[in-house]
PDB file of N, CA and C in Angstrom:
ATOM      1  N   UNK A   1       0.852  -1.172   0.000  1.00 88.00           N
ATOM      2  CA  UNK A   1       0.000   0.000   0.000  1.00 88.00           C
ATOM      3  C   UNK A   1       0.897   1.234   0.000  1.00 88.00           C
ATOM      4  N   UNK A   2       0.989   2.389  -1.081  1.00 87.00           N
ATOM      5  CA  UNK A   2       1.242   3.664  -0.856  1.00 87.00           C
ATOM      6  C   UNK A   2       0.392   4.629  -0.411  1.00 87.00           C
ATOM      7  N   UNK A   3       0.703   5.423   0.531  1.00 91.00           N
ATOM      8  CA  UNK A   3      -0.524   5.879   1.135  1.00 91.00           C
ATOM      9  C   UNK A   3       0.020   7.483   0.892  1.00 91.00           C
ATOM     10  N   UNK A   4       1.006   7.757   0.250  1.00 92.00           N
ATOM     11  CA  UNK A   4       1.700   8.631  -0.122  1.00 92.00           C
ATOM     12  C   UNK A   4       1.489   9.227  -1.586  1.00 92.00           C
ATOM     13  N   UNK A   5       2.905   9.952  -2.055  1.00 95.00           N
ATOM     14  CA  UNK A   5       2.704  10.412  -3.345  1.00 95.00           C
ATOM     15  C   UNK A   5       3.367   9.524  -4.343  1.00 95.00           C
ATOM     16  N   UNK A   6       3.339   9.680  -5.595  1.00 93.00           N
ATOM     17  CA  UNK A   6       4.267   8.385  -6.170  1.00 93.00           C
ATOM     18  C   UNK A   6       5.166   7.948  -6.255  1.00 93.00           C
ATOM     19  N   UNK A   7       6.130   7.145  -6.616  1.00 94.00           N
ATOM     20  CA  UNK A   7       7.385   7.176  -5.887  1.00 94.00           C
ATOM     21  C   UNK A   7       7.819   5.718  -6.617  1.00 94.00           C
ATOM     22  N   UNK A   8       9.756   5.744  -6.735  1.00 93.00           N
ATOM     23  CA  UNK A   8      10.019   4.577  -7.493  1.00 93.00           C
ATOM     24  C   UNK A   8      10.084   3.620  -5.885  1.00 93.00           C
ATOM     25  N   UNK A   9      10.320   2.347  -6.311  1.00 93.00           N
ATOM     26  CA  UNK A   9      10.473   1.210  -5.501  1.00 93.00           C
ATOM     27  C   UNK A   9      11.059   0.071  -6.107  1.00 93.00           C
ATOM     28  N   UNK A  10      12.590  -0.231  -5.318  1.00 94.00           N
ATOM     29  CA  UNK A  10      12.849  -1.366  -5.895  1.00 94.00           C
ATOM     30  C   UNK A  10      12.749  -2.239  -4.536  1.00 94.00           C
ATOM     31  N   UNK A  11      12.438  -3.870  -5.308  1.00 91.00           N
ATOM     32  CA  UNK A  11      12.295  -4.339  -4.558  1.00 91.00           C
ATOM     33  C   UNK A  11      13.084  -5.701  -4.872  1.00 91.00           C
ATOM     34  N   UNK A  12      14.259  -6.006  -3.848  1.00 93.00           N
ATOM     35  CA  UNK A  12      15.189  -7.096  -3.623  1.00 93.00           C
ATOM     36  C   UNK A  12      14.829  -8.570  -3.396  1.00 93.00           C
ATOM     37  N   UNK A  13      15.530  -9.631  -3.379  1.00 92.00           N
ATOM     38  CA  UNK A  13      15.510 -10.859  -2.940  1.00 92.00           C
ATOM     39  C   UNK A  13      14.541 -11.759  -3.980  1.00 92.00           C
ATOM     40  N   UNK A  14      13.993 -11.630  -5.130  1.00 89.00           N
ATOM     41  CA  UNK A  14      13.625 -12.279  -5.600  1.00 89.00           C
ATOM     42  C   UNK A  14      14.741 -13.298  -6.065  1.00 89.00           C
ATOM     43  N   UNK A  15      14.132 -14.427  -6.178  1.00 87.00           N
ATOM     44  CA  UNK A  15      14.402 -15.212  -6.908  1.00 87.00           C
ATOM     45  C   UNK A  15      15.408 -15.539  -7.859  1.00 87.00           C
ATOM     46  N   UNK A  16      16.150 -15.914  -7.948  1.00 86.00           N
ATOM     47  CA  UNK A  16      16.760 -16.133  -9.143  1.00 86.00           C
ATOM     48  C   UNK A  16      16.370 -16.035 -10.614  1.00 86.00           C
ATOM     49  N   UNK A  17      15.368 -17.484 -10.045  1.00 86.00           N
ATOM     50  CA  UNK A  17      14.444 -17.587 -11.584  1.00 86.00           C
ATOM     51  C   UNK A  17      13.249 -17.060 -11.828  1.00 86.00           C
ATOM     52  N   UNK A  18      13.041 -16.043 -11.096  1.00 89.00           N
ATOM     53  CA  UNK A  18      11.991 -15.113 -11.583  1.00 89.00           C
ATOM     54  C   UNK A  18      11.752 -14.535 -12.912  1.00 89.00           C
ATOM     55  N   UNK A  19      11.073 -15.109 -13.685  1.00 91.00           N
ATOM     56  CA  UNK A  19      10.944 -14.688 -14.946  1.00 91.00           C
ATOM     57  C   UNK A  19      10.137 -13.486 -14.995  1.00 91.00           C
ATOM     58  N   UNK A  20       9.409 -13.195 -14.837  1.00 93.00           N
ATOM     59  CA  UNK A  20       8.168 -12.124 -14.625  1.00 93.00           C
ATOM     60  C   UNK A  20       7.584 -11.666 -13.660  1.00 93.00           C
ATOM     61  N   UNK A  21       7.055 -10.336 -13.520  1.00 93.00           N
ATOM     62  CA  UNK A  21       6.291 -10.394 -12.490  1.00 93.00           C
ATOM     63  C   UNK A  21       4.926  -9.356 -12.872  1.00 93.00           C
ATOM     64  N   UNK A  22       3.802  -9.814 -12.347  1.00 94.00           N
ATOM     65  CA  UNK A  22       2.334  -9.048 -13.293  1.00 94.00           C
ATOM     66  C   UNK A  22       1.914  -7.943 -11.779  1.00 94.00           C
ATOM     67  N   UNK A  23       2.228  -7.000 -12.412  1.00 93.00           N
ATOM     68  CA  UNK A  23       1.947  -5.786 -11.273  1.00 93.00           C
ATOM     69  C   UNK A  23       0.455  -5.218 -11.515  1.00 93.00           C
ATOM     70  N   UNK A  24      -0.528  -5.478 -10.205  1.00 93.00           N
ATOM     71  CA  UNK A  24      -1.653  -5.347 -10.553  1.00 93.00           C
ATOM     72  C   UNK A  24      -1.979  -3.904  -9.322  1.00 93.00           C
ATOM     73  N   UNK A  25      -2.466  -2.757  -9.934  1.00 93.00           N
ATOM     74  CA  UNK A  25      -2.957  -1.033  -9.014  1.00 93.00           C
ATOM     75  C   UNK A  25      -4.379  -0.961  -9.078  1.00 93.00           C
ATOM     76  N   UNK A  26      -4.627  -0.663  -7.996  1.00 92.00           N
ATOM     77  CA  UNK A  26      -6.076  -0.257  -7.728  1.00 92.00           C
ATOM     78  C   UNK A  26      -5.948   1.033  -6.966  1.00 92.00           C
ATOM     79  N   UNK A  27      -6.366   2.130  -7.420  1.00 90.00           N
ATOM     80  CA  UNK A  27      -6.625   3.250  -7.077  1.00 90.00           C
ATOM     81  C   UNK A  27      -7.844   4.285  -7.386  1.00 90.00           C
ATOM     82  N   UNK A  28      -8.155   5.029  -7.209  1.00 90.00           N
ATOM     83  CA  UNK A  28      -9.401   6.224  -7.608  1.00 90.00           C
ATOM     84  C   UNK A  28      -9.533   6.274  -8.811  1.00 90.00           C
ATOM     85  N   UNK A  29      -8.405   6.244  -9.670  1.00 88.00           N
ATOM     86  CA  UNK A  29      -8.203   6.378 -10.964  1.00 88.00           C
ATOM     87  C   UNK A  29      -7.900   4.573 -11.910  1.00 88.00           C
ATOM     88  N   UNK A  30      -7.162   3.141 -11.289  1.00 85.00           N
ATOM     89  CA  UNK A  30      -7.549   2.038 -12.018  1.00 85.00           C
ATOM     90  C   UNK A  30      -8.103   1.520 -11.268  1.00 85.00           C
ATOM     91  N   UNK A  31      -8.763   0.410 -11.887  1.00 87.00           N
ATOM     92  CA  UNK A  31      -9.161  -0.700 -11.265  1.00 87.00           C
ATOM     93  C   UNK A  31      -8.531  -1.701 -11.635  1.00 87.00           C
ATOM     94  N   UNK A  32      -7.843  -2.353 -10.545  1.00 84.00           N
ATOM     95  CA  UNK A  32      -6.873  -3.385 -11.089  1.00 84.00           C
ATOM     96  C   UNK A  32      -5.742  -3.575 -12.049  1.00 84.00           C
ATOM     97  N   UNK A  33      -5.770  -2.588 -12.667  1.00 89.00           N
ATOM     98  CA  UNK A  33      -5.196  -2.589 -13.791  1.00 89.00           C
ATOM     99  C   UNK A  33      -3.902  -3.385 -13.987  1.00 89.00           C
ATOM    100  N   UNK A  34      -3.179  -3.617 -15.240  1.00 92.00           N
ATOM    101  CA  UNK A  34      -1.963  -4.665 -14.472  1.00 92.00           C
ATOM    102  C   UNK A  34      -0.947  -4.328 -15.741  1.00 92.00           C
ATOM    103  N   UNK A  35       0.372  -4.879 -15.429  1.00 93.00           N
ATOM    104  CA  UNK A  35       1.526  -4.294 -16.125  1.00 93.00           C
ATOM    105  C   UNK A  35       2.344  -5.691 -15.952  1.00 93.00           C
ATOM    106  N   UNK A  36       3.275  -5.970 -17.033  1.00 95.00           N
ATOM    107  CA  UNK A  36       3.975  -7.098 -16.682  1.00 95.00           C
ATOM    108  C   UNK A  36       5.268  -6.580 -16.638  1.00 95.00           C
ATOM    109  N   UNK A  37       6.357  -6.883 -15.880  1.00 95.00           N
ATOM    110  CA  UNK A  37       7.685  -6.113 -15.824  1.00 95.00           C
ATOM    111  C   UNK A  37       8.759  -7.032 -15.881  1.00 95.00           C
ATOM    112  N   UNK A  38      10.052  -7.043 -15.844  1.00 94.00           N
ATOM    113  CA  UNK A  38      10.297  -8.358 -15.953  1.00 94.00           C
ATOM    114  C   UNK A  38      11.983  -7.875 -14.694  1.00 94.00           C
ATOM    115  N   UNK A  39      12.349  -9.269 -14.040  1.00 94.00           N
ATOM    116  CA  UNK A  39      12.866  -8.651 -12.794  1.00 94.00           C
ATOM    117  C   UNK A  39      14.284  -8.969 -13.695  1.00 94.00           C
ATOM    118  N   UNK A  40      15.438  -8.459 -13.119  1.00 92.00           N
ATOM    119  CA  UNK A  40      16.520  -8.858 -13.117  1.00 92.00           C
ATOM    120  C   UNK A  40      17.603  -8.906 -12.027  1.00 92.00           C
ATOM    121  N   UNK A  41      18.409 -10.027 -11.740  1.00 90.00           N
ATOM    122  CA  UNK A  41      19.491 -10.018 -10.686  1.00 90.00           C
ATOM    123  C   UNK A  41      19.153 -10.348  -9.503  1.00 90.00           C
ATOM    124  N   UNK A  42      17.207 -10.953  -9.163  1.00 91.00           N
ATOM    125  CA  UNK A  42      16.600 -11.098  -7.962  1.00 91.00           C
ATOM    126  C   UNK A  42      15.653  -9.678  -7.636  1.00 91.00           C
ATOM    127  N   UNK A  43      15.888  -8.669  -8.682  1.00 93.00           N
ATOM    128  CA  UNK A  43      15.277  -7.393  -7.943  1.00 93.00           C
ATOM    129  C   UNK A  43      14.156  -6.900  -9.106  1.00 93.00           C
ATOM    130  N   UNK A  44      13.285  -5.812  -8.576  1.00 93.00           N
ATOM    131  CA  UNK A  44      12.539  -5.625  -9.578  1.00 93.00           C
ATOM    132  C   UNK A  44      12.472  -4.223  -8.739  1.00 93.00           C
ATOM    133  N   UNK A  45      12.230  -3.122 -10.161  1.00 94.00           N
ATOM    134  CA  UNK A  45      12.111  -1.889 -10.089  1.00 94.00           C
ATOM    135  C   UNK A  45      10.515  -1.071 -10.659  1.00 94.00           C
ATOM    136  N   UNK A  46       9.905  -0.476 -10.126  1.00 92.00           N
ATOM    137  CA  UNK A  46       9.201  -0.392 -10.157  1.00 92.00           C
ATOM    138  C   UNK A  46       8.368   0.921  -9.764  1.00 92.00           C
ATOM    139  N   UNK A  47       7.227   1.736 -10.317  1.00 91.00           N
ATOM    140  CA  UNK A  47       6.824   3.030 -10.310  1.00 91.00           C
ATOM    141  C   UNK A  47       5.471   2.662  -9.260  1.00 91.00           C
ATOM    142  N   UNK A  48       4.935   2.799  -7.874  1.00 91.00           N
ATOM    143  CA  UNK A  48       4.227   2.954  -7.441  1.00 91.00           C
ATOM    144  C   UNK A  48       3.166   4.207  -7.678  1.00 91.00           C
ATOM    145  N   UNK A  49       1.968   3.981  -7.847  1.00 92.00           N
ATOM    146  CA  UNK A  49       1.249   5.417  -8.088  1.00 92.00           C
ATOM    147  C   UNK A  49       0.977   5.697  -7.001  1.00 92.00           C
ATOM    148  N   UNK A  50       0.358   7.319  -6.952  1.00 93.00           N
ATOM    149  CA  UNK A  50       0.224   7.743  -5.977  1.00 93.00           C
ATOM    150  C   UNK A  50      -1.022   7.201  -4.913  1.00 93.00           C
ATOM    151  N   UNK A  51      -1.123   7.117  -3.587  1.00 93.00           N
ATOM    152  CA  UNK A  51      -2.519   6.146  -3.084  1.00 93.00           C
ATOM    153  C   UNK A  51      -2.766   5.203  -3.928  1.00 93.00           C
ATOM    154  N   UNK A  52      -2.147   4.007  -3.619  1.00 93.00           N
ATOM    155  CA  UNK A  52      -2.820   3.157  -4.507  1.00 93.00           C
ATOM    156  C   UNK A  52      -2.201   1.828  -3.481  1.00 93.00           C
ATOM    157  N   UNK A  53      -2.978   0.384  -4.056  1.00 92.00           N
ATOM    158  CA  UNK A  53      -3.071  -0.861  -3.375  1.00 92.00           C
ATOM    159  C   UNK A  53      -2.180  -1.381  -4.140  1.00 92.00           C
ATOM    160  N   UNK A  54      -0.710  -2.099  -4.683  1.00 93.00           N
ATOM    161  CA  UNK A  54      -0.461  -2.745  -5.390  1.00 93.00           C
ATOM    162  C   UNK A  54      -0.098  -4.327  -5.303  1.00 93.00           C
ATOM    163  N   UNK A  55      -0.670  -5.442  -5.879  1.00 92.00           N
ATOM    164  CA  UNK A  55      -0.028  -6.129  -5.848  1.00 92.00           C
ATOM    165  C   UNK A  55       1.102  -6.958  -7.067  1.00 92.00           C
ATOM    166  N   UNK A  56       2.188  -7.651  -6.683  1.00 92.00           N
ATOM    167  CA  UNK A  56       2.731  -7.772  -6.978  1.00 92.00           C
ATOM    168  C   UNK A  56       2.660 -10.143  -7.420  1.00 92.00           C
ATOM    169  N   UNK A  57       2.683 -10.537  -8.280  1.00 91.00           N
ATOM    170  CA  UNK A  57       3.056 -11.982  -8.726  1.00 91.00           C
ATOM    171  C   UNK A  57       4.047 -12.287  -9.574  1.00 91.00           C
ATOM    172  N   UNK A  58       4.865 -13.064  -9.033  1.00 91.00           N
ATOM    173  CA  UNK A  58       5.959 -13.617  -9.322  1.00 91.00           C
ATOM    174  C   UNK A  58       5.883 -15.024  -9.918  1.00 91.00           C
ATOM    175  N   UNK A  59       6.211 -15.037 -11.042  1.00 90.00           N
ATOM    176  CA  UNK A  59       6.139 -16.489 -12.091  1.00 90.00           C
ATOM    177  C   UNK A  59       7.599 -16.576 -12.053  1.00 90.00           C
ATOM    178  N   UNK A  60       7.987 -18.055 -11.768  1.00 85.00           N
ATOM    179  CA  UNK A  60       9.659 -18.695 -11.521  1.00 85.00           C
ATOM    180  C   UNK A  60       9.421 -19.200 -12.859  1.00 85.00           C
ATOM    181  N   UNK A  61      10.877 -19.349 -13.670  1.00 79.00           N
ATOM    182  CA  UNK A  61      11.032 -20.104 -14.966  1.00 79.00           C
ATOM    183  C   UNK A  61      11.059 -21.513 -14.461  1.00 79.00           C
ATOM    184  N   UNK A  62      10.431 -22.482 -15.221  1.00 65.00           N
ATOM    185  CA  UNK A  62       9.826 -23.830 -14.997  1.00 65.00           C
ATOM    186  C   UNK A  62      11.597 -24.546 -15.538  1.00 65.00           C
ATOM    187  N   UNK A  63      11.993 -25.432 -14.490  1.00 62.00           N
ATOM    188  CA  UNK A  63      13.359 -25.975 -14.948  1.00 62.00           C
ATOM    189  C   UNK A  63      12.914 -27.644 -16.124  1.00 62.00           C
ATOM    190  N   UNK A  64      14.092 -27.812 -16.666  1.00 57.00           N
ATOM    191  CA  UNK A  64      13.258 -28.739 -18.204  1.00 57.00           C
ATOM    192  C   UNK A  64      12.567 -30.277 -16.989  1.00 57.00           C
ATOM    193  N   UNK A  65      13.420 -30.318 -15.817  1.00 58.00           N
ATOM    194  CA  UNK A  65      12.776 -31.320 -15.123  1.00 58.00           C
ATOM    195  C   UNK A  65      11.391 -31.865 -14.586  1.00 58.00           C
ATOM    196  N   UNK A  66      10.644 -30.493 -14.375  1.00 58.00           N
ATOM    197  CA  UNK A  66       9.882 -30.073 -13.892  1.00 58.00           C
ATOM    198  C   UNK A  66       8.786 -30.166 -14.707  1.00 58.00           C
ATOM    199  N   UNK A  67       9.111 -29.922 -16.124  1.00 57.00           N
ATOM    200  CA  UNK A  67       8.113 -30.169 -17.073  1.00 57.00           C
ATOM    201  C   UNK A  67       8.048 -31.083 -17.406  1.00 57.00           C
ATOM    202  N   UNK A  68       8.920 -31.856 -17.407  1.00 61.00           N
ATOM    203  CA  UNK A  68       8.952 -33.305 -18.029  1.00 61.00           C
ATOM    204  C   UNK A  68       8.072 -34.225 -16.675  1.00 61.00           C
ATOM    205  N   UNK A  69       8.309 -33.866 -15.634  1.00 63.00           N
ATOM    206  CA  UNK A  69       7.714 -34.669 -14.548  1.00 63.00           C
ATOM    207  C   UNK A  69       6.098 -34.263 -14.476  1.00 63.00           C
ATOM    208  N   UNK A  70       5.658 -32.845 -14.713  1.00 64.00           N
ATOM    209  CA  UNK A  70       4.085 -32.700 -15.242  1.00 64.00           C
ATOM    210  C   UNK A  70       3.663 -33.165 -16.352  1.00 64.00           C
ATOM    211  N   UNK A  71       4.562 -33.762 -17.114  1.00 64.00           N
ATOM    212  CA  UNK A  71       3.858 -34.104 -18.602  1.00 64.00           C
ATOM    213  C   UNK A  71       3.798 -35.270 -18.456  1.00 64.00           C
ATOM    214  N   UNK A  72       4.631 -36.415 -17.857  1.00 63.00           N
ATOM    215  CA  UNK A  72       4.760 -37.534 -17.130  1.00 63.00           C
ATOM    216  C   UNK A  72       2.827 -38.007 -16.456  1.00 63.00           C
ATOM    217  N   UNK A  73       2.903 -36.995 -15.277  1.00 65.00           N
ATOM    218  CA  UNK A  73       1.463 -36.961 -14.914  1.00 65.00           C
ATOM    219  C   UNK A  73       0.468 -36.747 -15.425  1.00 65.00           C
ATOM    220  N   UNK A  74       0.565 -35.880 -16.125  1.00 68.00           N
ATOM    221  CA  UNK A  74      -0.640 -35.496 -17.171  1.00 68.00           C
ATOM    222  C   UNK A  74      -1.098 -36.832 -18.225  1.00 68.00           C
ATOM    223  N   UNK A  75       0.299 -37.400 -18.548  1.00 65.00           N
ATOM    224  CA  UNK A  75      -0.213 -38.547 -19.409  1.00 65.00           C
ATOM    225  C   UNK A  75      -0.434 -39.576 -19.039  1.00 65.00           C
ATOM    226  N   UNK A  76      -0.514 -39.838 -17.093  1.00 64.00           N
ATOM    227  CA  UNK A  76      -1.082 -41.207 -16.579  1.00 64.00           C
ATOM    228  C   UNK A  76      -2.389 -40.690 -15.842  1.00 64.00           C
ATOM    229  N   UNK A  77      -2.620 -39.139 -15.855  1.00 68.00           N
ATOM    230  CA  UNK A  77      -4.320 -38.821 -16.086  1.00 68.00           C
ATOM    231  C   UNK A  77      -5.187 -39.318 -17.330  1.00 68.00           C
ATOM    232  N   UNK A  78      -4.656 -38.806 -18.379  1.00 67.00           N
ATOM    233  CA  UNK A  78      -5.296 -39.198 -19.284  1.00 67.00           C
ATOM    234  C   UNK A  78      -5.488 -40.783 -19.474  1.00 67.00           C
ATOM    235  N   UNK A  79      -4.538 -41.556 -19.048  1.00 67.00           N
ATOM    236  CA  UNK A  79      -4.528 -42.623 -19.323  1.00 67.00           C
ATOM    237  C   UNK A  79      -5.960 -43.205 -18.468  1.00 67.00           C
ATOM    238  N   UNK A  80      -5.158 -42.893 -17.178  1.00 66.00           N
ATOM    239  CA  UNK A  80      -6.865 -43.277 -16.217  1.00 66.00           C
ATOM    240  C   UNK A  80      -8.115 -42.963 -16.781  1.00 66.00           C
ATOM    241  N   UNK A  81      -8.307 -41.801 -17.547  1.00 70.00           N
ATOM    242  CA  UNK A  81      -9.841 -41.444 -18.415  1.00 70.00           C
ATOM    243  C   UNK A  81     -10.012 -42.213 -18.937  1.00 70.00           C
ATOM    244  N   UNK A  82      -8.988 -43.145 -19.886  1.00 68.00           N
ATOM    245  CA  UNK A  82      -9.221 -43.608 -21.083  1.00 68.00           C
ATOM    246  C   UNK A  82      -9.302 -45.184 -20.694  1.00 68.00           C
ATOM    247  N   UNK A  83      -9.487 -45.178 -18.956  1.00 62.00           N
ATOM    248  CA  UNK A  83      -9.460 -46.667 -18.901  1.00 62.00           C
ATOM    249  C   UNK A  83     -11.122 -46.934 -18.613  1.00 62.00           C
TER     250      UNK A  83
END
C-alpha cells in the first residue's frame, strides 16, 4: 500500500528464476489494472502510483525437469480417463 505520493520502488531478494512479475494497481483512478515487468538479478524496479493498493506476482522459470515430470502426470491422467 502507498498511502503517499508516487514514488520509485525497488524491490530485492527475488528469486533467481523469476521470470516475470504481473503488477496489478487499484486506485481512484484504475481498477486493477496490471503491467507485466520483468525482474533482473533477484530485484525488480518499479513506479508505485500515488494512493494506490499494489499487488505484486511472481512467475519462476519452470526448470526442463519439472516439465517433463508434469507431462509424465498429465499422461497417466489421461490414461486413467481412457481406462
Amino acid at each position: 500500500v502507498n498511502n503517499g505520493a508516487a514514488c520509485e520502488a525497488q524491490i530485492t531478494g527475488l528469486p533467481q528464476n523469476a521470470a516475470e512479475a504481473t503488477v496489478y494497481v487499484t486506485n481512484s483512478r484504475q481498477n486493477s489494472t496490471s503491467e507485466t515487468l520483468k525482474p533482473a538479478e533477484g530485484s525488480l524496479t518499479l513506479t508505485l502510483p500515488a494512493e494506490s493498493f499494489v499487488t505484486i506476482i511472481i512467475k519462476k522459470t519452470m526448470k526442463i525437469r519439472h516439465i517433463t515430470a508434469a507431462l509424465g502426470l498429465m499422461a497417466l491422467a489421461v490414461q486413467n480417463l481412457l481406462k
